Amino acid sequence: MEILHVSAECYPMAKAGGLADVVGALPKYQCQLGHIAKVVTPMHRTKFLYDNEWETVHKGAFDMGPFHLTYTVIKEKSNKLGFDLYCVDISQLLDREKIYSYDDDTERYTAFQIAVTDWLSKWQHQPDVVHVHDHHAALIPFMMKYCYAYNRLRDIGTVLTIHNGQYQGAMGWDKQQYLPAYDTWQWGKLDWEKTINPLACGVKCVDKVTTVSPSYMEELTQQANGLEKLFQYERGKCRGIVNGIDTAVWDPATDSYISDNFSIKDVEEGKKLNKKKLCDDFGLDIGKPLFVFIGRLVGEKSAELLPQAISDAIYHMNGRMNFLILGSGDPGLEKQFESMRSSLVGYYNAQIGYNEKLAHQMYAGADFLLMPSRVEPCGLNQLYAMRYGTVPVVRNTGGLRDTVIDFGEPGGYGIRFDHASVWDITYSIHRGLELYNDKKHLTAIRKTMMKIDTSWEQSAAKYLELYNSLQ
Ligand code: ADP
């Protein structure tokens, strides 16, 4: 079977979060299972672009409203990632360093999607499935089915995976002129609440929708940033499939980003050495349990609750623990996390920004990973933490609910709490302290977590089953 994945991110070409990790791993596992999986992304000006050799495979042009745009599709030459990676370059629009948050994101992603559809319509053969990810690619199934120029693509199977339903790419109807000529009887497929809503359009037009965990699928029918009714209506074609992790990249025994490699056999010693490196670098105390947070500093992750929760924990529990934060996001929060450094020296430290190497070192060296997320479609951090013997402290939501069992329950290994509140977080930190002091139990939990199979094999097989149901 041949599958074309379309996504704004793909690790290691361009990464802002979990979407990149999934699109950088799932195709590799699909190829290992004997299928042909390919990925196409926008051509961002990243290190990976400059460090690798590329060949041009297609050049084309299209009109987008008043703009006449030319595009080039390039392919990474050496199949380094275990699948064919293609990038679309549209000069002045896509060739930028950051992935998101430009004023012209609507134009950028609409142009990207038209270019991909146009390129696909020129293929001599057709893939069996076009698998689009999130709103940045969700207009493609509409264009394949209803744009006259792309008529030959109308019967190809389509799947949309929703990694984050909060972001929908909505635009005013004035932007309709950007779309290639389409069957106007179908305008309702584009519309949601009087705007063109690419994510809603994707849900309406694709053959199957997946979300990255079963619990998140349920949650979307109740809370989906305005699309609840749509998910309730389309429930029949939706399915939750939990993400796996790329165990070749995320393996404490071989990870080249961490200071000291370790395995389940020497987990205590290995974690201690990695923790020492973190404590030396950030002025923390290796004798105390280390709680870390890695992620976007935004409301979805409950990041704004952490400053108060950290201060309360330090003051009320006599500074018996250390905290280390790595993240970027809301500028006000970034400042707050930064400024706390001077008042909590020896107890707390933070690095603001994106740092892949440090993230790996933190999964390896920390004792606990905090994830108080309000919304967590799947969450990968907790899976990485578990593979590195770090206990996840998570709110009971989405993929966190599906992947973490509280250590108070039979076979449990993590810490789970219900409310996104300062009190629930500090109480969970307190439970973490108790567990930390019970060394035998903690070691047993670490070993249990490291043995859990969170690899892509099972999930990749579920996607193939889904594709087969489209034939
Ligand atoms: P998201 O909602 O951000 O996609 P996920 O848990 O699905 O959350 O994935 C987050 C991914 O991004 C993980 O690989 C995590 O390690 C990484 N990450 C997030 N923030 C940072 C950061 N500041 N530095 C390094 N890696 C980060």
Short mmCIF file of N, CA, C and O in Angstrom, two decimals, residues 4-68:
data_model
loop_
_atom_site.label_atom_id
_atom_site.label_comp_id
_atom_site.label_asym_id
_atom_site.label_seq_id
_atom_site.Cartn_x
_atom_site.Cartn_y
_atom_site.Cartn_z
N LEU A 4 0.60 8.72 1.36
CA LEU A 4 1.27 10.03 1.37
C LEU A 4 0.79 10.80 2.59
O LEU A 4 -0.40 11.10 2.72
N HIS A 5 1.72 11.11 3.51
CA HIS A 5 1.38 11.92 4.68
C HIS A 5 1.64 13.39 4.34
O HIS A 5 2.69 13.72 3.78
N VAL A 6 0.72 14.26 4.72
CA VAL A 6 0.91 15.70 4.49
C VAL A 6 0.83 16.41 5.84
O VAL A 6 -0.16 16.25 6.57
N SER A 7 1.87 17.16 6.16
CA SER A 7 1.95 17.75 7.51
C SER A 7 2.79 19.02 7.50
O SER A 7 3.71 19.16 6.69
N ALA A 8 2.50 19.92 8.44
CA ALA A 8 3.31 21.14 8.57
C ALA A 8 4.65 20.84 9.23
O ALA A 8 5.61 21.60 9.08
N GLU A 9 4.71 19.75 10.00
CA GLU A 9 5.94 19.44 10.73
C GLU A 9 6.35 17.99 10.47
O GLU A 9 5.49 17.14 10.23
N CYS A 10 7.65 17.74 10.55
CA CYS A 10 8.15 16.36 10.48
C CYS A 10 9.54 16.36 11.11
O CYS A 10 10.44 17.04 10.61
N TYR A 11 9.71 15.64 12.19
CA TYR A 11 11.03 15.56 12.84
C TYR A 11 11.95 14.70 11.99
O TYR A 11 11.52 13.65 11.52
N PRO A 12 13.19 15.06 11.77
CA PRO A 12 13.93 16.21 12.28
C PRO A 12 13.94 17.42 11.33
O PRO A 12 14.68 18.36 11.58
N MET A 13 13.13 17.40 10.28
CA MET A 13 13.14 18.52 9.34
C MET A 13 12.62 19.79 10.02
O MET A 13 13.24 20.85 9.95
N ALA A 14 11.46 19.70 10.67
CA ALA A 14 10.89 20.88 11.33
C ALA A 14 10.02 20.41 12.48
O ALA A 14 9.14 19.59 12.28
N LYS A 15 10.30 20.92 13.69
CA LYS A 15 9.54 20.46 14.85
C LYS A 15 9.14 21.62 15.74
O LYS A 15 9.97 22.46 16.10
N ALA A 16 7.85 21.67 16.09
CA ALA A 16 7.39 22.61 17.11
C ALA A 16 6.81 21.83 18.28
O ALA A 16 6.72 22.32 19.39
N GLY A 17 6.41 20.57 18.05
CA GLY A 17 5.82 19.77 19.12
C GLY A 17 5.60 18.34 18.67
O GLY A 17 6.27 17.84 17.75
N GLY A 18 4.60 17.71 19.29
CA GLY A 18 4.37 16.28 19.09
C GLY A 18 4.02 15.88 17.66
O GLY A 18 4.34 14.77 17.23
N LEU A 19 3.38 16.79 16.91
CA LEU A 19 3.03 16.49 15.52
C LEU A 19 4.27 16.04 14.73
O LEU A 19 4.22 15.06 13.98
N ALA A 20 5.37 16.76 14.95
CA ALA A 20 6.61 16.43 14.23
C ALA A 20 7.09 15.03 14.59
O ALA A 20 7.52 14.26 13.72
N ASP A 21 7.02 14.70 15.87
CA ASP A 21 7.51 13.38 16.31
C ASP A 21 6.69 12.27 15.66
O ASP A 21 7.24 11.25 15.23
N VAL A 22 5.38 12.47 15.59
CA VAL A 22 4.51 11.44 15.01
C VAL A 22 4.78 11.29 13.51
O VAL A 22 4.98 10.18 13.01
N VAL A 23 4.82 12.42 12.80
CA VAL A 23 4.99 12.34 11.35
C VAL A 23 6.43 11.92 10.98
O VAL A 23 6.66 11.38 9.89
N GLY A 24 7.36 12.09 11.91
CA GLY A 24 8.73 11.63 11.66
C GLY A 24 8.90 10.15 11.97
O GLY A 24 9.93 9.56 11.61
N ALA A 25 7.93 9.54 12.66
CA ALA A 25 8.10 8.15 13.08
C ALA A 25 7.12 7.18 12.41
O ALA A 25 7.53 6.14 11.89
N LEU A 26 5.83 7.53 12.38
CA LEU A 26 4.82 6.61 11.84
C LEU A 26 5.17 6.09 10.43
O LEU A 26 5.13 4.87 10.19
N PRO A 27 5.56 6.98 9.49
CA PRO A 27 5.88 6.48 8.14
C PRO A 27 7.04 5.47 8.14
O PRO A 27 7.04 4.53 7.37
N LYS A 28 8.01 5.72 9.03
CA LYS A 28 9.15 4.79 9.10
C LYS A 28 8.67 3.39 9.45
O LYS A 28 9.08 2.40 8.86
N TYR A 29 7.77 3.32 10.42
CA TYR A 29 7.25 2.01 10.85
C TYR A 29 6.35 1.42 9.77
O TYR A 29 6.33 0.21 9.58
N GLN A 30 5.63 2.27 9.03
CA GLN A 30 4.80 1.75 7.94
C GLN A 30 5.68 1.16 6.84
O GLN A 30 5.36 0.10 6.28
N CYS A 31 6.83 1.79 6.59
CA CYS A 31 7.76 1.25 5.58
C CYS A 31 8.33 -0.08 6.08
O CYS A 31 8.47 -1.03 5.31
N GLN A 32 8.65 -0.12 7.38
CA GLN A 32 9.21 -1.37 7.93
C GLN A 32 8.21 -2.52 7.81
O GLN A 32 8.59 -3.67 7.74
N LEU A 33 6.92 -2.18 7.81
CA LEU A 33 5.89 -3.23 7.67
C LEU A 33 5.66 -3.60 6.20
O LEU A 33 4.73 -4.35 5.88
N GLY A 34 6.48 -3.05 5.31
CA GLY A 34 6.43 -3.46 3.90
C GLY A 34 5.59 -2.55 3.02
O GLY A 34 5.31 -2.90 1.87
N HIS A 35 5.19 -1.39 3.52
CA HIS A 35 4.39 -0.47 2.71
C HIS A 35 5.27 0.69 2.24
O HIS A 35 6.41 0.83 2.68
N ILE A 36 4.71 1.53 1.37
CA ILE A 36 5.47 2.70 0.92
C ILE A 36 4.82 3.92 1.55
O ILE A 36 3.66 4.23 1.24
N ALA A 37 5.52 4.54 2.47
CA ALA A 37 4.97 5.74 3.10
C ALA A 37 5.88 6.92 2.77
O ALA A 37 7.12 6.79 2.83
N LYS A 38 5.28 8.02 2.39
CA LYS A 38 6.05 9.22 2.03
C LYS A 38 5.50 10.40 2.81
O LYS A 38 4.34 10.37 3.21
N VAL A 39 6.33 11.40 3.01
CA VAL A 39 5.88 12.58 3.76
C VAL A 39 6.15 13.83 2.92
O VAL A 39 7.21 13.94 2.31
N VAL A 40 5.21 14.76 2.92
CA VAL A 40 5.48 16.05 2.29
C VAL A 40 5.17 17.16 3.31
O VAL A 40 4.14 17.12 3.99
N THR A 41 6.10 18.09 3.43
CA THR A 41 5.96 19.22 4.36
C THR A 41 6.36 20.52 3.64
O THR A 41 6.98 20.45 2.57
N PRO A 42 6.08 21.65 4.24
CA PRO A 42 6.61 22.90 3.67
C PRO A 42 8.14 22.93 3.83
O PRO A 42 8.68 22.30 4.74
N MET A 43 8.81 23.66 2.95
CA MET A 43 10.26 23.73 3.08
C MET A 43 10.65 24.88 4.02
O MET A 43 10.72 26.03 3.61
N HIS A 44 10.86 24.54 5.27
CA HIS A 44 11.32 25.54 6.23
C HIS A 44 12.85 25.62 6.17
O HIS A 44 13.50 24.63 5.88
N ARG A 45 13.36 26.78 6.50
CA ARG A 45 14.82 26.94 6.48
C ARG A 45 15.40 26.44 7.80
O ARG A 45 15.72 27.23 8.68
N THR A 46 15.53 25.15 7.94
CA THR A 46 16.03 24.56 9.19
C THR A 46 17.41 23.96 8.96
O THR A 46 17.85 23.80 7.83
N LYS A 47 18.04 23.57 10.06
CA LYS A 47 19.37 22.96 9.99
C LYS A 47 19.33 21.71 9.11
O LYS A 47 20.23 21.48 8.30
N PHE A 48 18.28 20.93 9.25
CA PHE A 48 18.17 19.68 8.48
C PHE A 48 18.19 19.97 6.97
O PHE A 48 18.76 19.22 6.19
N LEU A 49 17.59 21.08 6.58
CA LEU A 49 17.55 21.43 5.15
C LEU A 49 18.96 21.66 4.64
O LEU A 49 19.35 21.17 3.59
N TYR A 50 19.76 22.40 5.43
CA TYR A 50 21.10 22.76 4.98
C TYR A 50 22.09 21.61 5.13
O TYR A 50 23.08 21.53 4.41
N ASP A 51 21.82 20.69 6.09
CA ASP A 51 22.77 19.61 6.35
C ASP A 51 22.62 18.44 5.37
O ASP A 51 23.37 17.48 5.44
N ASN A 52 21.59 18.46 4.52
CA ASN A 52 21.32 17.30 3.68
C ASN A 52 21.23 17.68 2.21
O ASN A 52 21.05 18.85 1.87
N GLU A 53 21.35 16.64 1.37
CA GLU A 53 21.30 16.90 -0.08
C GLU A 53 19.90 16.65 -0.61
O GLU A 53 19.24 15.69 -0.20
N TRP A 54 19.49 17.49 -1.54
CA TRP A 54 18.12 17.43 -2.06
C TRP A 54 18.13 17.42 -3.57
O TRP A 54 19.03 17.98 -4.19
N GLU A 55 17.12 16.80 -4.16
CA GLU A 55 16.98 16.87 -5.62
C GLU A 55 15.59 17.43 -5.94
O GLU A 55 14.63 17.17 -5.21
N THR A 56 15.52 18.17 -7.03
CA THR A 56 14.22 18.72 -7.44
C THR A 56 13.44 17.64 -8.18
O THR A 56 13.97 17.01 -9.10
N VAL A 57 12.18 17.40 -7.75
CA VAL A 57 11.40 16.36 -8.43
C VAL A 57 10.21 16.93 -9.21
O VAL A 57 9.64 16.24 -10.05
N HIS A 58 9.84 18.17 -8.92
CA HIS A 58 8.71 18.73 -9.66
C HIS A 58 8.71 20.26 -9.54
O HIS A 58 9.08 20.81 -8.51
N LYS A 59 8.29 20.90 -10.59
CA LYS A 59 8.08 22.35 -10.55
C LYS A 59 6.70 22.64 -11.10
O LYS A 59 6.28 21.98 -12.06
N GLY A 60 5.98 23.56 -10.50
CA GLY A 60 4.63 23.84 -10.98
C GLY A 60 4.23 25.26 -10.64
O GLY A 60 5.00 26.02 -10.03
N ALA A 61 3.01 25.61 -11.01
CA ALA A 61 2.51 26.97 -10.75
C ALA A 61 1.00 26.93 -10.61
O ALA A 61 0.34 26.02 -11.13
N PHE A 62 0.46 27.88 -9.87
CA PHE A 62 -1.00 27.99 -9.73
C PHE A 62 -1.36 29.41 -9.34
O PHE A 62 -0.49 30.18 -8.90
N ASP A 63 -2.63 29.72 -9.51
CA ASP A 63 -3.11 31.04 -9.08
C ASP A 63 -3.81 30.89 -7.74
O ASP A 63 -4.56 29.93 -7.52
N MET A 64 -3.55 31.83 -6.85
CA MET A 64 -4.26 31.84 -5.56
C MET A 64 -4.82 33.25 -5.40
O MET A 64 -4.10 34.17 -5.00
N GLY A 65 -6.09 33.42 -5.76
CA GLY A 65 -6.66 34.77 -5.76
C GLY A 65 -5.84 35.65 -6.69
O GLY A 65 -5.54 35.26 -7.82
N PRO A 66 -5.39 36.80 -6.20
CA PRO A 66 -4.64 37.71 -7.07
C PRO A 66 -3.18 37.29 -7.29
O PRO A 66 -2.47 37.90 -8.08
N PHE A 67 -2.74 36.26 -6.57
CA PHE A 67 -1.32 35.89 -6.65
C PHE A 67 -1.07 34.77 -7.65
O PHE A 67 -1.81 33.78 -7.66
N HIS A 68 -0.03 34.93 -8.44
CA HIS A 68 0.41 33.80 -9.27
C HIS A 68 1.65 33.23 -8.59
O HIS A 68 2.66 33.92 -8.43
#
